[in-house]
Structure formats: structure tokens, C-alpha cells
Coordinates of C-alpha atoms in Angstrom, one line a residue:
X194 CA -0.5 3.0 -35.1
X195 CA -0.7 0.3 -32.4
X196 CA -0.8 3.1 -29.6
X197 CA -3.6 4.8 -31.4
X198 CA -5.6 1.7 -31.7
X199 CA -5.2 0.9 -27.9
X200 CA -6.2 4.5 -27.0
X201 CA -9.4 3.8 -29.2
X202 CA -10.1 0.8 -27.3
X203 CA -9.8 2.7 -23.9
X204 CA -12.1 5.5 -25.2
X205 CA -14.6 3.0 -26.4
X206 CA -14.5 1.4 -22.9
X207 CA -15.2 4.8 -21.3
X208 CA -18.1 5.6 -23.6
X209 CA -19.8 2.2 -23.6
X210 CA -18.9 0.9 -20.2
X211 CA -19.7 4.2 -18.2
X212 CA -22.6 4.9 -20.4
X213 CA -24.1 1.6 -21.4
X214 CA -27.3 1.3 -23.4
X215 CA -29.5 -0.5 -21.0
X216 CA -32.5 -2.4 -22.1
X217 CA -35.3 -1.5 -19.7
X218 CA -36.7 -4.4 -18.1
X219 CA -40.3 -5.2 -18.9
X220 CA -41.1 -6.4 -15.4
X221 CA -39.6 -3.5 -13.5
X222 CA -39.0 -4.5 -9.9
X223 CA -41.7 -7.3 -9.8
X224 CA -39.2 -10.1 -10.6
X225 CA -37.7 -11.8 -7.5
X226 CA -34.1 -10.9 -7.0
X227 CA -33.2 -14.5 -6.1
X228 CA -33.4 -16.6 -9.3
X229 CA -36.1 -19.1 -10.2
X230 CA -35.3 -22.2 -8.5
X231 CA -35.4 -25.7 -9.8
X232 CA -33.3 -28.8 -9.5
X233 CA -31.4 -29.9 -12.6
X234 CA -32.7 -33.4 -11.9
X235 CA -36.4 -32.8 -11.6
X236 CA -38.9 -30.9 -13.8
X237 CA -40.8 -29.8 -10.7
X238 CA -40.3 -26.1 -9.6
X239 CA -39.3 -25.5 -6.0
X240 CA -40.7 -22.9 -3.7
X241 CA -38.5 -19.7 -3.7
X242 CA -37.7 -17.1 -1.0
X243 CA -36.5 -13.9 -2.5
X244 CA -37.1 -11.2 0.2
X245 CA -39.8 -8.6 -0.4
X246 CA -40.1 -9.4 -4.0
X247 CA -40.3 -13.3 -3.6
X248 CA -43.0 -15.4 -5.1
X249 CA -43.4 -19.1 -5.0
X250 CA -44.4 -21.2 -8.0
X251 CA -47.2 -23.7 -7.6
X252 CA -46.3 -27.3 -7.9
X253 CA -46.6 -28.5 -11.4
X254 CA -45.6 -25.4 -13.2
X255 CA -42.5 -26.3 -15.1
X256 CA -39.4 -24.2 -14.9
X257 CA -37.1 -26.7 -15.9
X258 CA -35.9 -24.4 -18.9
X259 CA -35.1 -21.5 -16.6
X260 CA -31.7 -21.1 -15.3
X261 CA -29.8 -18.5 -13.1
X262 CA -26.6 -18.8 -15.1
X263 CA -25.8 -20.3 -18.5
X264 CA -22.1 -20.4 -19.3
X265 CA -21.3 -21.1 -23.0
X266 CA -17.9 -22.7 -23.5
X267 CA -16.3 -25.6 -21.6
X268 CA -12.6 -24.7 -21.9
X269 CA -10.6 -23.6 -18.9
X270 CA -12.2 -20.2 -18.3
X271 CA -15.7 -21.6 -18.8
X272 CA -15.2 -24.6 -16.5
X273 CA -13.2 -22.7 -13.9
X274 CA -16.2 -20.1 -13.6
X275 CA -18.5 -23.1 -13.3
X276 CA -16.4 -24.5 -10.5
X277 CA -16.0 -21.0 -8.8
X278 CA -19.7 -20.6 -8.6
X279 CA -20.4 -24.3 -7.5
X280 CA -17.9 -23.7 -4.6
X281 CA -19.9 -20.9 -3.1
X282 CA -22.7 -21.8 -0.9
X283 CA -24.5 -18.8 -1.9
X284 CA -25.0 -20.5 -5.3
X285 CA -26.0 -23.9 -4.0
X286 CA -29.6 -22.9 -4.4
X287 CA -29.1 -21.6 -7.9
X288 CA -29.6 -23.5 -11.1
X289 CA -26.5 -23.2 -13.5
X290 CA -25.6 -24.8 -16.8
X291 CA -22.3 -25.1 -18.6
X292 CA -22.7 -25.8 -22.4
X293 CA -19.8 -27.4 -24.3
X294 CA -20.0 -28.5 -28.0
X295 CA -17.3 -31.3 -27.7
X296 CA -17.2 -34.4 -25.5
X297 CA -15.6 -33.7 -22.2
X298 CA -15.0 -37.5 -21.5
X299 CA -11.5 -37.5 -22.7
X300 CA -10.7 -34.6 -20.4
X301 CA -12.5 -36.1 -17.5
X302 CA -10.9 -39.5 -18.0
X303 CA -7.2 -38.0 -18.6
X304 CA -4.4 -39.7 -16.7
X305 CA -0.8 -38.7 -17.0
X306 CA 1.6 -40.6 -19.1
X307 CA 5.2 -40.7 -17.9
X308 CA 7.5 -38.4 -20.0
X309 CA 4.7 -37.6 -22.6
X310 CA 3.3 -34.2 -22.2
X311 CA 0.7 -32.1 -24.2
X312 CA 1.8 -29.3 -26.3
X313 CA -0.9 -27.1 -24.9
X314 CA 0.5 -25.8 -21.6
X315 CA 0.0 -22.8 -19.4
X316 CA 2.2 -21.0 -16.9
X317 CA 0.2 -20.3 -13.9
X318 CA 0.9 -17.2 -11.8
X319 CA 0.5 -17.1 -8.1
X320 CA -2.7 -15.2 -8.4
X321 CA -4.1 -18.0 -10.5
X322 CA -2.9 -20.7 -8.3
X323 CA -4.6 -18.8 -5.3
X324 CA -7.8 -18.9 -7.1
X325 CA -7.5 -22.6 -8.0
X326 CA -6.8 -23.4 -4.2
X327 CA -9.8 -21.2 -3.1
X328 CA -12.2 -23.3 -5.5
X329 CA -10.7 -26.6 -4.3
X330 CA -9.0 -27.4 -7.7
X331 CA -5.4 -27.5 -6.7
X332 CA -5.8 -30.7 -4.6
X333 CA -7.3 -32.5 -7.5
X334 CA -4.2 -31.9 -9.5
X335 CA -1.2 -34.5 -9.8
X336 CA 1.4 -32.4 -8.0
X337 CA 4.3 -34.4 -9.6
X338 CA 3.0 -33.2 -13.1
X339 CA 3.2 -29.5 -12.1
X340 CA 6.6 -27.7 -12.5
X341 CA 7.2 -24.6 -10.6
X342 CA 10.2 -22.3 -11.6
X343 CA 11.6 -19.5 -9.8
X344 CA 14.1 -18.2 -12.3
X345 CA 13.7 -16.7 -15.8
X346 CA 16.2 -15.4 -18.2
X347 CA 15.4 -13.0 -21.1
X348 CA 17.8 -11.7 -23.6
X349 CA 18.1 -9.9 -26.9
X350 CA 19.5 -11.8 -29.7
X351 CA 21.0 -8.7 -31.5
X352 CA 22.7 -7.1 -28.6
X353 CA 23.0 -9.8 -26.1
X354 CA 21.6 -7.7 -23.3
X355 CA 20.0 -9.7 -20.7
X356 CA 17.6 -9.6 -17.7
X357 CA 17.6 -12.3 -15.1
X358 CA 14.6 -12.6 -12.9
X359 CA 14.3 -14.7 -9.6
X360 CA 11.9 -14.6 -6.9
X361 CA 14.5 -13.9 -4.3
X362 CA 14.2 -10.3 -5.4
X363 CA 10.7 -9.9 -4.1
X364 CA 11.9 -9.6 -0.4
X365 CA 12.6 -11.6 2.6
X366 CA 10.8 -14.8 2.9
X367 CA 9.6 -14.9 -0.6
X368 CA 12.4 -17.0 -2.1
X369 CA 10.0 -20.1 -2.1
X370 CA 7.2 -18.4 -4.2
X371 CA 7.7 -19.6 -7.7
X372 CA 7.5 -17.2 -10.6
X373 CA 4.9 -19.6 -12.1
X374 CA 3.8 -23.2 -12.3
X375 CA 3.8 -25.0 -15.6
X376 CA 1.0 -27.3 -16.3
X377 CA -0.8 -28.8 -19.3
X378 CA -4.2 -27.4 -20.1
X379 CA -5.8 -30.8 -20.2
X380 CA -4.5 -31.6 -16.6
X381 CA -5.8 -28.3 -15.3
X382 CA -9.1 -28.7 -16.9
X383 CA -9.4 -32.4 -15.5
X384 CA -8.9 -31.1 -12.0
X385 CA -11.4 -28.5 -12.5
X386 CA -14.2 -30.8 -13.6
X387 CA -13.3 -33.1 -10.9
X388 CA -13.8 -30.4 -8.4
X389 CA -17.1 -29.4 -10.0
X390 CA -18.3 -33.0 -9.5
X391 CA -17.4 -32.7 -5.9
X392 CA -19.1 -29.6 -5.3
X393 CA -22.1 -31.1 -6.9
X394 CA -22.0 -33.9 -4.5
X395 CA -22.2 -31.3 -1.6
X396 CA -25.2 -29.6 -3.0
X397 CA -24.3 -27.3 -5.9
X398 CA -26.6 -27.7 -9.0
X399 CA -24.0 -27.4 -11.8
X400 CA -25.5 -29.0 -14.8
X401 CA -22.9 -29.7 -17.6
X402 CA -24.5 -30.1 -21.1
X403 CA -21.9 -31.5 -23.5
X404 CA -21.8 -32.7 -27.0
X405 CA -24.4 -30.2 -28.0
X406 CA -23.9 -27.0 -29.7
X407 CA -25.4 -23.5 -29.4
X408 CA -27.5 -23.1 -32.6
X409 CA -29.1 -19.7 -31.7
X410 CA -29.3 -17.1 -29.0
X411 CA -32.1 -14.6 -28.9
X412 CA -34.6 -12.8 -26.7
X413 CA -37.8 -14.9 -27.2
X414 CA -41.2 -14.7 -25.6
X415 CA -41.9 -18.3 -24.5
X416 CA -45.5 -19.0 -23.6
X417 CA -44.3 -21.2 -20.7
X418 CA -43.2 -17.9 -19.0
X419 CA -46.7 -16.9 -18.4
X420 CA -47.1 -19.8 -16.0
X421 CA -44.3 -18.6 -13.8
X422 CA -46.2 -15.1 -13.2
X423 CA -43.2 -13.1 -14.5
X424 CA -42.4 -11.6 -17.8
X425 CA -38.9 -13.0 -18.8
X426 CA -38.8 -11.7 -22.4
X427 CA -35.6 -9.7 -21.7
X428 CA -33.8 -12.9 -20.5
X429 CA -31.6 -14.4 -23.2
X430 CA -32.9 -17.7 -24.8
X431 CA -30.0 -20.3 -25.7
X432 CA -31.4 -22.8 -28.3
X433 CA -29.3 -25.9 -28.5
X434 CA -28.8 -28.1 -31.6
X435 CA -31.0 -30.8 -29.9
X436 CA -33.9 -28.4 -29.9
X437 CA -33.8 -27.7 -26.1
X438 CA -34.0 -24.1 -25.1
X439 CA -32.6 -22.5 -21.9
X440 CA -33.9 -19.2 -20.8
X441 CA -31.3 -17.4 -18.3
X442 CA -31.0 -14.7 -16.0
X443 CA -27.4 -14.3 -16.9
X444 CA -25.6 -15.5 -20.0
X445 CA -21.8 -15.8 -19.8
X446 CA -19.7 -16.1 -22.9
X447 CA -16.5 -18.2 -22.4
X448 CA -16.8 -19.4 -26.0
X449 CA -13.5 -18.3 -27.3
X450 CA -12.1 -15.5 -29.8
X451 CA -15.1 -16.0 -32.2
X452 CA -17.7 -15.8 -29.4
X453 CA -21.3 -16.3 -30.5
X454 CA -22.3 -14.8 -27.2
X455 CA -20.5 -11.6 -28.0
X456 CA -22.0 -11.4 -31.3
X457 CA -25.4 -11.9 -29.7
X458 CA -24.8 -9.0 -27.4
X459 CA -23.6 -6.8 -30.4
X460 CA -20.4 -6.4 -28.8
X461 CA -17.5 -5.6 -31.3
X462 CA -14.0 -7.1 -30.8
X463 CA -11.1 -4.6 -31.6
X464 CA -7.7 -5.3 -32.5
X465 CA -5.4 -6.4 -35.3
X466 CA -3.6 -9.6 -36.6
X467 CA 0.1 -9.9 -36.3
X468 CA 2.2 -11.1 -39.3
X469 CA 3.3 -13.9 -36.9
X470 CA 2.5 -17.5 -36.1
X471 CA 3.4 -19.4 -33.2
X472 CA 5.1 -22.9 -33.4
X473 CA 4.6 -25.0 -30.3
X474 CA 6.2 -28.4 -29.4
X475 CA 7.2 -30.6 -26.5
X476 CA 11.0 -31.0 -26.4
X477 CA 13.3 -33.7 -24.9
X478 CA 16.2 -31.9 -23.4
X479 CA 19.6 -33.0 -22.2
X480 CA 18.9 -34.9 -19.0
X481 CA 22.4 -34.1 -17.7
X482 CA 21.4 -30.4 -17.2
X483 CA 19.1 -29.2 -14.6
X484 CA 15.8 -27.9 -16.0
X485 CA 14.4 -25.3 -13.6
X486 CA 14.6 -22.0 -15.6
X487 CA 12.4 -20.4 -18.2
X488 CA 14.2 -19.0 -21.1
X489 CA 13.2 -16.4 -23.7
X490 CA 15.3 -15.0 -26.6
X491 CA 14.0 -12.1 -28.6
X492 CA 14.9 -12.7 -32.2
X493 CA 13.9 -10.1 -34.9
X494 CA 11.3 -12.5 -36.3
X495 CA 9.8 -13.1 -33.0
X496 CA 10.7 -14.6 -29.4
X497 CA 11.4 -18.1 -28.7
X498 CA 10.5 -19.4 -25.4
X499 CA 11.5 -22.7 -23.6
X500 CA 9.7 -23.5 -20.4
X501 CA 10.3 -26.4 -18.1
X502 CA 8.0 -29.2 -17.6
X503 CA 10.1 -31.6 -15.8
X504 CA 13.8 -32.6 -15.8
X505 CA 14.6 -33.6 -19.4
X506 CA 11.3 -32.2 -20.8
X507 CA 10.3 -28.6 -22.0
X508 CA 7.7 -26.8 -23.7
X509 CA 8.6 -24.6 -26.6
X510 CA 6.7 -21.5 -28.1
X511 CA 8.4 -19.9 -31.0
X512 CA 6.8 -16.9 -32.6
X513 CA 8.0 -16.2 -36.2
X514 CA 6.9 -15.2 -39.6
X515 CA 4.1 -17.5 -41.1
X516 CA 6.3 -18.8 -44.0
X517 CA 9.1 -19.8 -41.5
X518 CA 6.7 -21.3 -39.1
X519 CA 5.3 -23.5 -41.9
X520 CA 8.8 -24.7 -42.8
X521 CA 10.0 -25.2 -39.2
X522 CA 6.8 -27.4 -38.4
X523 CA 7.6 -29.6 -41.6
X524 CA 11.2 -30.2 -40.8
X525 CA 12.4 -33.8 -39.9
X526 CA 12.9 -34.4 -36.2
X527 CA 16.7 -34.1 -36.1
X528 CA 16.8 -30.9 -38.3
X529 CA 13.9 -29.4 -36.2
X530 CA 16.1 -30.0 -33.0
X531 CA 19.2 -28.5 -34.5
X532 CA 17.3 -25.4 -35.8
X533 CA 15.9 -24.9 -32.3
X534 CA 19.2 -25.0 -30.8
X535 CA 20.6 -22.6 -33.4
X536 CA 17.8 -20.2 -32.6
X537 CA 18.9 -20.0 -29.0
X538 CA 22.6 -19.8 -29.5
X539 CA 23.6 -18.4 -33.0
X540 CA 23.9 -14.8 -34.0
X541 CA 21.0 -13.2 -36.0
X542 CA 23.3 -13.0 -39.0
X543 CA 23.7 -16.9 -38.8
X544 CA 20.1 -17.3 -38.4
X545 CA 19.2 -15.3 -41.4
X546 CA 21.4 -17.5 -43.6
X547 CA 19.8 -20.6 -42.2
X548 CA 16.3 -19.2 -42.6
X549 CA 17.2 -18.5 -46.2
X550 CA 18.4 -22.1 -46.8
X551 CA 15.5 -23.6 -45.0
X552 CA 13.0 -21.7 -47.3
X553 CA 15.1 -21.9 -50.6
X554 CA 16.8 -25.4 -50.2
X555 CA 14.6 -27.5 -47.9
X556 CA 15.8 -30.8 -49.3
X557 CA 19.4 -30.2 -48.3
X558 CA 18.8 -28.4 -45.2
X559 CA 18.9 -31.4 -42.9
X560 CA 22.7 -31.9 -43.6
X561 CA 23.5 -28.3 -43.7
X562 CA 22.0 -27.3 -40.4
X563 CA 23.9 -29.9 -38.4
X564 CA 27.2 -29.1 -39.9
X565 CA 26.6 -25.3 -39.6
X566 CA 25.7 -25.5 -36.0
X567 CA 28.6 -27.4 -34.9
X568 CA 31.2 -25.4 -36.8
X569 CA 29.6 -22.1 -35.7
X570 CA 29.5 -23.1 -32.1
X571 CA 33.1 -24.4 -32.4
X572 CA 34.1 -21.0 -33.6
X573 CA 32.3 -19.2 -30.8
X574 CA 34.1 -21.3 -28.3
X575 CA 37.5 -21.2 -29.8
X576 CA 40.2 -19.9 -27.6
X577 CA 37.8 -19.8 -24.5
X578 CA 39.0 -21.1 -21.1
X579 CA 37.1 -23.8 -19.3
X580 CA 35.2 -21.4 -17.0
X581 CA 34.3 -19.1 -20.0
X582 CA 33.0 -22.1 -21.9
X583 CA 30.9 -23.2 -18.8
X584 CA 29.6 -19.7 -18.5
X585 CA 28.5 -19.7 -22.1
X586 CA 26.9 -23.1 -21.7
X587 CA 24.8 -22.0 -18.7
X588 CA 23.6 -18.8 -20.4
X589 CA 21.4 -20.8 -22.7
X590 CA 18.8 -23.6 -22.2
X591 CA 20.0 -27.3 -22.1
X592 CA 20.4 -28.8 -25.7
X593 CA 17.4 -30.0 -27.3
X594 CA 17.8 -33.7 -28.1
X595 CA 14.3 -34.7 -29.4
X596 CA 10.8 -33.5 -30.1
X597 CA 7.8 -35.6 -28.9
X598 CA 5.8 -37.3 -31.7
X599 CA 2.9 -35.2 -33.1
X600 CA 3.6 -32.4 -30.6
X601 CA 4.4 -29.8 -33.3
X602 CA 1.6 -27.4 -34.1
X603 CA 1.1 -23.7 -35.1
X604 CA -1.5 -21.0 -35.0
X605 CA -1.7 -17.3 -35.9
X606 CA -1.2 -14.5 -33.4
X607 CA -3.5 -11.7 -32.9
X608 CA -4.6 -9.0 -30.4
X609 CA -8.2 -8.5 -29.7
X610 CA -10.2 -6.8 -26.9
X611 CA -14.0 -6.6 -26.8
X612 CA -15.2 -2.9 -26.8
X613 CA -17.1 -3.9 -23.6
X614 CA -17.2 -6.9 -21.5
X615 CA -20.8 -6.7 -20.5
X616 CA -24.4 -6.1 -21.7
X617 CA -27.6 -6.3 -19.9
X618 CA -27.8 -10.0 -18.8
X619 CA -24.4 -10.9 -20.6
X620 CA -20.8 -11.1 -19.4
X621 CA -17.7 -12.2 -21.4
X622 CA -14.7 -13.9 -19.8
X623 CA -11.3 -15.3 -21.2
X624 CA -10.7 -15.3 -25.1
X625 CA -14.3 -14.1 -25.6
X626 CA -13.3 -10.9 -24.0
X627 CA -9.7 -10.6 -25.0
X628 CA -6.7 -12.4 -26.7
X629 CA -3.1 -11.5 -26.3
X630 CA 0.4 -12.2 -27.8
X631 CA 1.9 -15.3 -25.9
X632 CA 5.2 -13.7 -25.2
X633 CA 4.5 -13.0 -21.6
X634 CA 2.3 -16.2 -20.9
X635 CA -0.6 -14.0 -19.7
X636 CA -3.6 -15.2 -21.8
X637 CA -5.1 -17.8 -19.7
X638 CA -4.0 -16.1 -16.5
X639 CA -6.0 -13.0 -17.5
X640 CA -9.0 -15.3 -18.2
X641 CA -8.7 -16.8 -14.6
X642 CA -8.6 -13.2 -13.2
X643 CA -11.8 -12.5 -15.0
X644 CA -13.4 -15.6 -13.5
X645 CA -12.4 -14.5 -10.1
X646 CA -13.8 -11.1 -10.2
X647 CA -16.9 -12.1 -11.9
X648 CA -17.7 -14.8 -9.4
X649 CA -16.8 -12.4 -6.6
X650 CA -19.3 -9.8 -8.0
X651 CA -22.0 -12.4 -8.6
X652 CA -21.6 -13.7 -4.9
X653 CA -22.0 -10.1 -3.7
X654 CA -25.1 -9.6 -5.8
X655 CA -26.6 -12.8 -4.3
X656 CA -25.9 -11.7 -0.8
X657 CA -27.2 -8.4 -1.3
X658 CA -30.4 -9.7 -3.0
X659 CA -29.6 -8.2 -6.3
X660 CA -30.6 -9.3 -9.8
X661 CA -27.2 -11.0 -10.9
X662 CA -28.0 -10.4 -14.4
X663 CA -28.5 -6.7 -14.1
X664 CA -26.0 -4.4 -16.0
X665 CA -25.3 -2.2 -12.9
X666 CA -24.1 -5.2 -10.9
X667 CA -22.1 -6.6 -13.8
X668 CA -20.5 -3.2 -14.3
X669 CA -18.5 -3.9 -11.2
X670 CA -16.8 -6.8 -12.9
X671 CA -16.2 -4.9 -16.1
X672 CA -14.7 -1.7 -14.4
X673 CA -12.3 -4.0 -12.4
X674 CA -11.1 -6.1 -15.4
X675 CA -11.2 -3.8 -18.4
X676 CA -8.4 -1.4 -17.5
X677 CA -6.2 -4.1 -16.2
X678 CA -6.5 -6.3 -19.4
X679 CA -6.0 -3.3 -21.7
X680 CA -2.9 -2.4 -19.7
X681 CA -1.5 -6.0 -20.2
X682 CA -2.6 -6.2 -23.8
X683 CA -0.6 -2.9 -24.4
X684 CA 2.4 -3.9 -22.5
X685 CA 2.6 -7.1 -24.5
X686 CA 2.0 -5.4 -27.8
X687 CA 4.8 -2.9 -27.2
X688 CA 7.2 -5.5 -26.1
X689 CA 6.5 -7.5 -29.4
X690 CA 7.0 -4.4 -31.6
X691 CA 10.0 -3.1 -29.7
X692 CA 11.9 -6.3 -30.3
X693 CA 10.6 -6.7 -33.8
X694 CA 13.1 -4.2 -35.4
X695 CA 16.7 -4.1 -36.1
X696 CA 17.0 -0.5 -36.3
X697 CA 20.2 0.6 -34.6
X698 CA 18.9 3.5 -32.5
X699 CA 16.1 1.3 -31.1
X700 CA 18.4 -1.8 -30.4
X701 CA 20.7 0.5 -28.6
X702 CA 17.8 2.0 -26.6
X703 CA 16.3 -1.5 -25.6
X704 CA 19.7 -2.8 -24.8
X705 CA 20.4 0.1 -22.5
X706 CA 17.2 -0.5 -20.9
X707 CA 17.6 -4.2 -20.6
X708 CA 21.0 -3.6 -18.8
X709 CA 19.7 -0.8 -16.7
X710 CA 16.8 -3.0 -15.4
X711 CA 19.0 -5.9 -14.7
X712 CA 21.3 -3.8 -12.6
X713 CA 18.5 -2.4 -10.6
X714 CA 16.7 -5.1 -8.6
X715 CA 13.8 -3.0 -7.1
X716 CA 12.6 -2.3 -10.8
X717 CA 13.0 -6.0 -11.6
X718 CA 10.9 -6.9 -8.5
X719 CA 8.0 -4.5 -9.6
X720 CA 8.1 -6.0 -13.1
X721 CA 8.0 -9.5 -11.6
X722 CA 5.0 -8.6 -9.3
X723 CA 3.1 -7.1 -12.3
X724 CA 3.7 -10.2 -14.4
X725 CA 2.9 -12.6 -11.5
X726 CA -0.4 -10.8 -10.8
X727 CA 0.7 -9.7 -7.2
X728 CA -1.3 -6.7 -6.3
X729 CA -0.7 -7.2 -2.5
X730 CA 2.3 -7.5 -0.3
X731 CA 4.5 -10.5 -0.9
X732 CA 3.9 -11.9 2.6
X733 CA 0.2 -11.8 2.0
X734 CA 0.7 -13.7 -1.3
X735 CA 3.0 -16.2 0.2
X736 CA 0.3 -17.0 2.9
X737 CA -2.4 -17.4 0.2
X738 CA -0.4 -19.5 -2.1
X739 CA 0.6 -21.7 0.8
X740 CA -2.8 -22.6 2.0
X741 CA -4.7 -25.7 0.9

């Protein structure tokens, strides 16, 4: 069923991306290819030079409501796109606005607190880090607050089959390229906004409109447009809750899974909900064990991942059934930590027993889980030699010894992909275009790759004197990202379904595959390159991730 749905997504892509319904511009070729220029700090229009189609506006004609690009959504994807455009000299003469409904002051003023971490974290791939360095974000981050890791262990809870990944497999000279860097979302966004402010100080015109909601988006004939000498009736008009209206050459939706921009463009979002919720938490780990490895165990109810943030602190993402997720979140701290340790160590039969007790006897579960975990662990280690016990100890993460206050949260998991990423004068990035199961940590990285490609396409359009809102230019972005995102969505969905069954033939097949992959390093290296977003040679990636 899932495969047929993904194929349907691909067919819609072919039908609607390659043969889009294009709104014929009212003005034809008479509109200047370079955008209507005006400073965000003055209502006076500035003279414009736009090649053979250029026209200048007379002094006194107000174009303060006219923008080259309006980005709706001030999350990581939206702010990263704003920063990427602001970093390009080609856009210093352009007028760009970022609209965010919430107050960004807490993000701008964020400072790290020692040993206290947010539960919203991201695992940045080398390709994402390369983008952040290119747009001058990386140097605004607190480097001691970023945790690189170059080792990852993934195993099947039923069969015990395991795959170990390490960047040393990528080839000579690549051992110092991490698989990924762990960073809190708020930290990353803080660095992006600091970089935007710096770019503005150097000539960019990136206007951030915050604490104001978008109340409506439409195509509206504004009488002010006649003063400019151009018919802009097919440019989207964004109406804000304070009554302000922005007319824009290009409208970008970075406004999340329930994107109003996507709805305005009449773009459907295809996919399905999983019968799964993710429980996230920030964990205190045994400080006597090093914490340099990412761990993921596939349980029949969903995977549990433990990701390092620093020595003694890790981030957890546990995907499981909704009723179990609710019960897990409600556990007292000690019981919660014992259950997490059990999920990483005990057999699936033991866990089924504990799940049943958790749901049916929550009052007595606290005393039960501690006794059960201690007893079952002692049975597993009985008659083992010291070397065997040590091997078992280091085959799982350090013990969880605490959970940080108020860090537990949960959310439902779903797969979504927009039937197309563009319309005339509209583009979608990040969660507005696609949402994915978190088991591979690819969601935000996909969004940053969207940002990278869209900003490259818009830069190309400005250099060539093209209309940056025209669908034919935007199609370069969509054709590059759509297929790649569908491939990643499909891969994560198949992994989720493959490990969500206990049927013996499937368990045998996936265990055989795990063991075969683990024994054949060239295959593991290719899997790693795909997950890390490496589409160039390792040496080239190393150079790009090393530069500042």
C-alpha cells in the first residue's frame, strides 16, 4: 500500500511539475526583470536599472508595500533561506521580508546553560554544515555546544543483528569527517539570526516582521500598483493581522506542515499518518562512559535512538504506539530512566511484559521496573567472563541516570509530500513541502538542502536578468529537490515498515541483510554517503566542511 502511494506521489510530480498550469502574466514582458527596489527603512522608491526592460519610478511614488521575496515562516528553514539570500551580493539590492507569527526575541537572546539542553535537537549532515559555513552561520555558533560524532550503531531488537557505521569507511583522509553534528534547534536558529543581522549591516535588505500573523493571501488588484506603471495583479498579496499588505514577486512557504502558503497555491499534501508517536527527552547519562556514539535500536513498536550532546548528556527519540507514548511520558523520573534502559537492553519478550504492566498497573510499575531490570540483567550476565561482560556493556549506550526537567514531550509521526513544490510565484521549502519519519534524522537536513538549491536558483535568475518568481525559473529548484526528497521519504518509510513486524520470514530476511551489510564495508560506505548527503568525492566534502 505504501509503495503504491509513493508511486502515486511520483506520478503527480511528473504530471504537475513537468506540465504545470501556468497563470499567464497580465503584463507580458513589460515588467522589469529586476525587482521593484525600495529600502525597508524608507517609503521612497529608488531608481531601478533592469536591463532592456528597466523603468525607474519617479520620486514620491510609494512602493513600500512591494517586495522581491516574502518568506512566511521563521523556523530554521525560513530563517536559513533569509540568511542565504542576504549573504549573496546579488540580493543586496533586493527587498526581502521574513514573516514570523511568534516573538523571535527569546531565540535572538538565547545563551547556553551548562549541562541544560533543549529537547529539540537536529543531527546536521556534512552537506548541511557546508551550507551553514557558506552563508556565515557556522562561526556564530558556540562550538563547545556542538557535538560531532563519527560512530553509529544500529541493531535489531529481535535478532540482535547489528550494523556499525564509522566515517573511517569513507576512504583515506576522511576519518575526521563526522557522520553528523548534534545541535539544538534554538542554538542553530540563534546563529542564523545573528548572521542575518550581520549581512544587513553589510548592505542586505532583509526585513524581519515578527509577532504578526498572516491573515490572508490572495491575488489582489491594488490601486497603488497603477502608480508604478506595472500591472502586478498576479503577484501574491500577503495581508497581515495588523492590516499591512505586502505584494511580492516571489512568495516562499516555510510555514510548516499546515502551510497556509501551500493552501493558497492550491497544492495538495499527499501521504499518511503513522500509528506512532515520538517521545523526546534530554537524558543524563553515566559520566564514566564516553559519549561519542549515536545508538539506534529497532523495536517492534518503533525505534529508540540515543544521540550524544556532550559527555554525560544525550538526546532521546523513542517512536512507539500512542498509548505507550502517553504512559511513558507520564512516568516518574526514576521509572522512566529504568524503562529507557530496559528498551535498550532487554529482549522483546521482556519488554512486552513491561509494556503490559505499564498500561494495566501504572501505580505499581515503579517498583516493578527496577526489580525486573536488575534481575533480568543479572540473568543475562550470569556465567559470563569479564571480557564477555565488557563486550556486552559496550554494545549498548551508557546507562541513563536521569532525565532533565520538563524535557519530555511527544508528537505524532506522519509522512507528507506536496504534490508539487512550486506554483507561479510560489515555492515551498522544509516542512511546508515534506515531512518525514525521524528515524534517520533527515527532516531538517532535507529542508536545508531545499534552501540551498532554491537560493542557488534565485541567484542564477538574478544574474541572468530573469523574473525570480516565474515558474520556469522555479522549476529548476523543484526538479532537483522533488525526486531526491521522494527517495528519502520512501527509504525511511520502508525501513519503518520493515522493522515494524515480527513475522519470522521478514525478521530472518532483514537480519541476513543487516549482517551482510555489516560485513561488506563498501556497501556501508555508500549508505553513509547517502545519509550524510555526500554527492561528491569524500576529499571534496572534507575540503568544503573544513573551510570557514
